[in-house]
Structures are given as structure tokens and as C-alpha cells.
Coordinates of C-alpha atoms in Angstrom, one line a residue:
X584 CA 84.0 197.6 206.6
X585 CA 84.4 196.5 210.2
X586 CA 85.5 199.3 212.6
X587 CA 88.8 198.8 214.4
X588 CA 90.0 199.9 217.7
X589 CA 93.3 200.4 218.9
X590 CA 95.9 199.6 221.6
X591 CA 99.4 200.5 221.9
X592 CA 102.3 197.9 223.0
X593 CA 105.8 198.4 223.4
X594 CA 106.4 197.8 219.5
X595 CA 103.1 198.3 217.8
X596 CA 99.8 199.9 217.4
X597 CA 97.7 197.0 217.3
X598 CA 94.3 197.3 215.4
X599 CA 91.5 195.0 216.7
X600 CA 88.0 194.0 216.3
X601 CA 85.9 193.4 219.4
X602 CA 82.5 192.3 220.4
X603 CA 80.4 192.2 223.5
X604 CA 83.1 194.2 225.7
X605 CA 81.1 193.3 228.9
X606 CA 81.4 189.7 228.3
X607 CA 82.2 187.4 231.4
X608 CA 85.0 185.5 229.6
X609 CA 87.5 186.6 227.2
X610 CA 88.5 184.6 223.8
X611 CA 91.2 186.2 221.6
X612 CA 91.0 185.0 217.7
X613 CA 94.2 185.3 215.8
X614 CA 94.2 185.4 212.2
X615 CA 96.8 183.6 209.8
X616 CA 98.4 184.0 206.4
X617 CA 96.9 185.0 203.9
X618 CA 94.1 186.4 206.0
X619 CA 92.6 189.1 208.2
X620 CA 90.8 189.6 211.3
X621 CA 87.5 189.8 209.5
X622 CA 87.9 186.0 208.8
X623 CA 86.8 185.3 212.4
X624 CA 83.4 187.4 212.0
X625 CA 81.1 184.1 212.0
X626 CA 82.7 182.7 214.8
X627 CA 83.2 185.7 216.8
X628 CA 79.5 186.5 216.7
X629 CA 78.8 183.1 217.9
X630 CA 81.0 183.1 220.8
X631 CA 79.8 186.6 221.7
X632 CA 76.4 185.4 221.8
X633 CA 77.3 182.9 224.3
X634 CA 78.7 185.4 226.6
X635 CA 82.1 185.9 225.8
X636 CA 84.0 189.1 225.0
X637 CA 85.8 188.4 221.6
X638 CA 88.7 190.1 220.5
X639 CA 90.4 189.8 217.0
X640 CA 94.0 191.7 216.7
X641 CA 95.5 192.2 213.4
X642 CA 98.9 190.6 213.0
X643 CA 102.2 192.8 212.6
X644 CA 102.0 193.8 208.8
X645 CA 98.6 193.2 208.4
X646 CA 95.5 195.8 208.4
X647 CA 95.7 199.0 210.6
X648 CA 98.2 197.5 212.9
X649 CA 101.4 199.8 212.6
X650 CA 105.1 199.5 214.0
X651 CA 105.4 202.4 216.3
X652 CA 109.1 203.0 215.4
X653 CA 110.6 203.4 211.9
X654 CA 113.8 201.8 213.1
X655 CA 112.2 198.2 214.3
X656 CA 113.1 195.5 212.2
X657 CA 110.2 194.3 210.3
X658 CA 110.5 190.9 211.6
X659 CA 108.1 188.0 210.9
X660 CA 109.9 185.6 213.0
X661 CA 107.6 183.3 214.9
X662 CA 108.9 184.3 218.3
X663 CA 107.8 187.8 217.5
X664 CA 104.2 186.9 216.9
X665 CA 104.0 185.2 220.2
X666 CA 105.9 188.2 222.0
X667 CA 103.2 190.4 220.3
X668 CA 100.5 188.5 221.3
X669 CA 101.4 188.8 225.0
X670 CA 102.1 192.5 224.6
X671 CA 98.5 192.6 223.5
X672 CA 97.1 190.4 226.5
X673 CA 99.1 193.0 228.8
X674 CA 98.1 196.3 227.3
X675 CA 94.3 194.8 227.3
X676 CA 94.6 193.9 231.0
X677 CA 93.2 190.5 229.7
X678 CA 93.3 187.6 232.5
X679 CA 93.6 184.0 231.3
X680 CA 91.5 184.4 228.0
X681 CA 90.8 181.5 225.8
X682 CA 93.2 182.0 222.5
X683 CA 92.4 180.6 219.4
X684 CA 94.7 180.6 216.5
X685 CA 94.7 179.9 212.8
X686 CA 97.9 179.3 210.7
X687 CA 100.3 182.2 211.6
X688 CA 97.8 182.8 214.5
X689 CA 97.9 179.4 216.0
X690 CA 101.9 179.6 215.9
X691 CA 101.4 183.0 217.8
X692 CA 99.2 181.5 220.2
X693 CA 101.1 178.4 220.9
X694 CA 104.4 180.6 221.2
X695 CA 102.5 182.9 223.6
X696 CA 101.7 180.1 225.9
X697 CA 105.3 178.5 225.6
X698 CA 106.9 181.9 226.5
X699 CA 104.4 182.8 229.6
X700 CA 103.0 179.3 230.9
X701 CA 99.5 180.4 232.6
X702 CA 98.8 182.9 230.2
X703 CA 95.7 181.4 228.9
X704 CA 93.0 179.4 230.2
X705 CA 92.7 177.2 227.1
X706 CA 94.3 177.0 223.6
X707 CA 92.6 176.1 220.4
X708 CA 94.8 175.6 217.3
X709 CA 93.5 175.4 213.6
X710 CA 95.2 174.0 210.6
X711 CA 98.7 173.9 212.1
X712 CA 100.5 171.1 214.2
X713 CA 102.6 171.8 217.0
X714 CA 106.3 171.6 217.0
X715 CA 107.0 172.6 213.5
X716 CA 108.6 175.8 214.1
X717 CA 112.2 173.8 213.7
X718 CA 114.0 174.4 210.3
X719 CA 115.3 171.1 210.7
X720 CA 112.0 169.4 211.3
X721 CA 111.4 166.2 209.1
X722 CA 109.2 167.1 206.1
X723 CA 107.8 164.7 203.9
X724 CA 108.3 165.2 200.1
X725 CA 104.7 165.9 199.8
X726 CA 104.7 168.5 202.4
X727 CA 107.6 169.9 200.8
X728 CA 105.6 170.3 197.6
X729 CA 102.8 171.8 199.6
X730 CA 105.3 174.6 200.7
X731 CA 106.1 175.7 197.3
X732 CA 105.6 179.0 198.1
X733 CA 108.0 179.1 201.0
X734 CA 110.8 178.4 198.7
X735 CA 109.4 180.7 196.1
X736 CA 109.6 183.6 198.6
X737 CA 113.0 182.6 199.4
X738 CA 114.0 183.8 195.7
X739 CA 114.4 187.3 194.3
X740 CA 111.5 186.4 192.0
X741 CA 109.5 185.4 194.6
X742 CA 110.1 188.6 196.9
X743 CA 109.1 190.4 193.7
X744 CA 105.7 188.7 193.4
X745 CA 105.1 189.5 197.1
X746 CA 105.9 192.9 196.6
X747 CA 104.5 193.9 193.3
X748 CA 101.7 191.1 192.7
X749 CA 100.6 190.3 196.3
X750 CA 96.8 189.8 195.5
X751 CA 97.2 187.5 192.7
X752 CA 99.7 185.5 194.7
X753 CA 97.2 185.1 197.8
X754 CA 94.3 184.4 195.9
X755 CA 96.2 181.2 194.6
X756 CA 96.6 180.2 198.0
X757 CA 92.8 180.8 198.8
X758 CA 92.1 178.8 195.3
X759 CA 94.4 175.8 196.0
X760 CA 94.3 175.1 199.5
X761 CA 90.8 174.4 200.2
X762 CA 88.2 172.5 198.1
X763 CA 86.3 175.2 196.0
X764 CA 84.5 177.1 195.3
X765 CA 84.2 178.2 198.8
X766 CA 84.7 181.9 198.9
X767 CA 83.0 185.1 197.4
X768 CA 85.2 187.8 195.4
X769 CA 84.0 190.3 198.4
X770 CA 85.4 188.0 201.0
X771 CA 88.9 187.7 199.5
X772 CA 88.6 191.5 198.7
X773 CA 88.0 192.2 202.4
X774 CA 90.8 190.1 203.7
X775 CA 93.2 191.3 200.9
X776 CA 92.7 195.0 202.1
X777 CA 94.9 193.8 205.1
X778 CA 97.7 193.0 202.8
X779 CA 98.0 196.7 202.0
X780 CA 99.8 197.4 205.0
X781 CA 103.2 199.0 204.5
X782 CA 105.1 196.6 206.2
X783 CA 103.1 193.5 205.0
X784 CA 105.6 192.3 202.3
X785 CA 108.8 192.6 204.4
X786 CA 107.0 190.9 207.6
X787 CA 106.0 188.0 205.3
X788 CA 109.2 187.5 203.2
X789 CA 111.3 187.9 206.5
X790 CA 108.9 185.4 208.3
X791 CA 109.2 182.6 205.8
X792 CA 112.6 183.3 205.2
X793 CA 113.8 183.1 208.9
X794 CA 111.6 180.0 209.8
X795 CA 113.9 178.1 207.3
X796 CA 116.9 179.5 208.3
X797 CA 117.4 182.0 205.3
X798 CA 117.5 185.2 207.2
X799 CA 118.7 186.1 210.4
X800 CA 116.1 187.0 213.1
X801 CA 115.8 190.4 215.2
X802 CA 118.0 190.3 218.1
X803 CA 115.4 191.5 220.4
X804 CA 113.9 187.9 220.3
X805 CA 117.0 185.7 220.9
X806 CA 115.9 185.0 224.4
X807 CA 112.4 184.0 223.3
X808 CA 113.7 182.0 220.5
X809 CA 115.8 180.4 223.1
X810 CA 112.6 179.3 225.1
X811 CA 110.7 178.2 222.0
X812 CA 113.5 175.7 220.7
X813 CA 113.1 173.1 221.0
X814 CA 109.3 173.4 221.4
X815 CA 108.5 173.3 224.9
X816 CA 105.6 171.2 226.6
X817 CA 102.5 173.5 226.8
X818 CA 100.6 173.3 230.1
X819 CA 97.2 174.8 229.1
X820 CA 94.7 172.4 227.9
X821 CA 94.4 172.2 224.1
X822 CA 92.1 171.6 221.1
X823 CA 93.6 171.1 217.4
X824 CA 91.2 171.3 214.7
X825 CA 92.4 170.5 211.2
X826 CA 90.7 170.4 208.0
X827 CA 90.5 166.8 206.4
X828 CA 91.1 168.5 203.0
X829 CA 93.5 170.8 203.8
X830 CA 96.2 171.2 200.7
X831 CA 98.6 173.5 202.8
X832 CA 99.4 171.6 205.9
X833 CA 98.4 167.9 205.5
X834 CA 96.5 166.7 208.3
X835 CA 99.1 164.3 209.3
X836 CA 101.2 167.3 210.4
X837 CA 99.1 167.6 213.4
X838 CA 99.1 163.8 214.2
X839 CA 100.8 162.3 217.2
X840 CA 101.6 165.8 219.1
X841 CA 100.1 164.3 222.5
X842 CA 103.4 164.6 224.1
X843 CA 103.7 168.1 223.8
X844 CA 100.6 168.9 226.1
X845 CA 100.6 167.9 229.9
X846 CA 97.0 169.3 230.8
X847 CA 94.6 167.7 228.3
X848 CA 94.9 167.4 224.5
X849 CA 92.0 166.8 221.8
X850 CA 92.3 167.0 218.1
X851 CA 89.4 166.7 215.7
X852 CA 89.8 166.3 212.0
X853 CA 86.9 168.3 210.1
X854 CA 85.9 166.3 206.8
X855 CA 85.7 168.1 203.5
X856 CA 87.2 171.2 205.3
X857 CA 90.3 172.9 203.9
X858 CA 92.8 175.2 205.1
X859 CA 90.4 177.8 206.5
X860 CA 88.0 176.2 208.9
X861 CA 87.1 179.3 210.5
X862 CA 85.6 180.6 207.2
X863 CA 84.5 177.3 205.5
X864 CA 82.8 176.0 208.5
X865 CA 82.6 178.7 211.2
X866 CA 79.7 176.8 212.7
X867 CA 81.3 173.4 213.2
X868 CA 84.6 175.5 214.8
X869 CA 82.3 177.5 216.9
X870 CA 80.5 174.5 218.2
X871 CA 83.8 172.6 218.8
X872 CA 85.2 175.7 220.6
X873 CA 82.4 176.0 223.0
X874 CA 82.2 172.5 223.5
X875 CA 85.8 172.2 224.6
X876 CA 85.5 175.6 226.9
X877 CA 82.6 173.8 228.6
X878 CA 84.3 170.5 229.1
X879 CA 87.4 172.3 230.3
X880 CA 85.3 174.4 232.7
X881 CA 83.9 171.4 234.3

């Protein structure tokens, strides 16, 4: 089991994994749902071998990360994820890191850049199309079908499943979002330990309910939500990596987003890769990140 370090922010005690603390540049890799920081290990090892200090924080409600105060609402709203990441960057004293995010982590990293332009040297988004936080966004019937689990979690039956049968529920996502077989039972078990966090169910249920307007947000993030709605143009060089076989977010959901980025934008579709590129094709993901960093350094 990987050894976590911890840092305190105003809201959280954030657990994180770290490689190469003396690295000359920093990359922050943020996991998604349903996953854990350990999913980044092969990519992190490759980046650290190339001279990067690599940090992989556990999101609120995941792994050893904990809320500092019992009275804090267990919000999963997307603005909160972005603010948490900014708090982590501040607490760690990071200067212009490369931000890399998958799924929820992609939303966190993009929102952090939207809330604080200039915070990152570059941005890499995996498996998510930017500008899809709006509950009124256009949604194809195929994508609505893919989001069955969103609608299910809005019901009492879905809430009970999240609370009482979380491993079977999340394993279904792993089994259906990518061409299989692509993972070992040990890999899933390692990730699923992050779902034993006592706040996981509350954060997950609130996240999916809030993003479609089925639950109120935490008023602490009203100002952040106002800045993020509609989605702002981002001023950071950005790379999007999307699996061509992603059965959660169709590759089409990340098409045509160039207008949201003012400092350079690239998009690459990874053939025969599903929703978890950093797990399914870690060397291809690491290669793409390193190539993009070298290009944007030039």
C-alpha cells in the first residue's frame, strides 16, 4: 500500500502521494471517480524519472483525505473540487505546476484554472470535455443513456446502493466503461479502498445531484460557481486526451472546444482506450504529457 503524506487546508486534511520531492518542475495529478491516487502510479513514476516532482492528492471524500470540521457540508459540487485544488497548491507552496486531471480530477483542474488564471503552467484533461458542468448543457440521447448512473443516484434506490453496495456499483463502471478485460482484481481492490472514506457516499451523491440541479450547493462556493458559470475561457495551454472507446463520456463530448482556450489547445484520441487512459495506457499518457510539456516550454 502506498504511503500518504498530509497537508492541511482551510477545509480539508488532504492526503497525497509524492515522487521525487527535489524535482525541478512539479506536476499535480488528480484522480477521478470511481478511482484513487494509486491509479496514477505508472504515469507518476515516468514523470518523476524525467525530473518532475509529482503530487497525487486524494479528493474530498476519498482515501485518507478528511474534512477538518464536522459541521462542513459534505458537498461534492464541482466548484468545491476546484477550490480544494487551489487550497492544496497554496498549502504546498507550489508555483505554476502542470495540472493533470482525469474525470472528476479534470473538472477540478480546469475549474482551478478558471478560478485563478495563471495558477498553472499547463493543463492536461483526460476523458472529459470542458464546458460540460452546466446542468442545461445539450445532451445527446446516447450520452444520456451513458449517464444512467447519474439519474440512478438521484433516486432513493440509487442512494441506498451507493451507501450499502459501493464496491459492486463502482466495479460495474470499471467493467463497462472500457474494453475489457483491462484490470486485475487487486488493482480494483486498491482503488476501492479509497471509497471506504466515511464521507465518500455523501460527497458522491451530492456531486451528481448538484450538477443536474437536484440538490442545493454549499453557499461557501456561491462566488466560485458564479465565476464558473458559464464556463470561462481558460488562459493556460491545454491538452485533452480522450479514449476512443470511452463508454462513459463519448469522445464526441470533447470535440469542438477550441474556443474555450486562448493560449493553445490540442486534443488527442487514444485508439482502443476506454475511460481510464492513465490505467489502460499509462506510457502513452506519459509520453503525451511529456511531449506537450516540452512543446509548451519551447
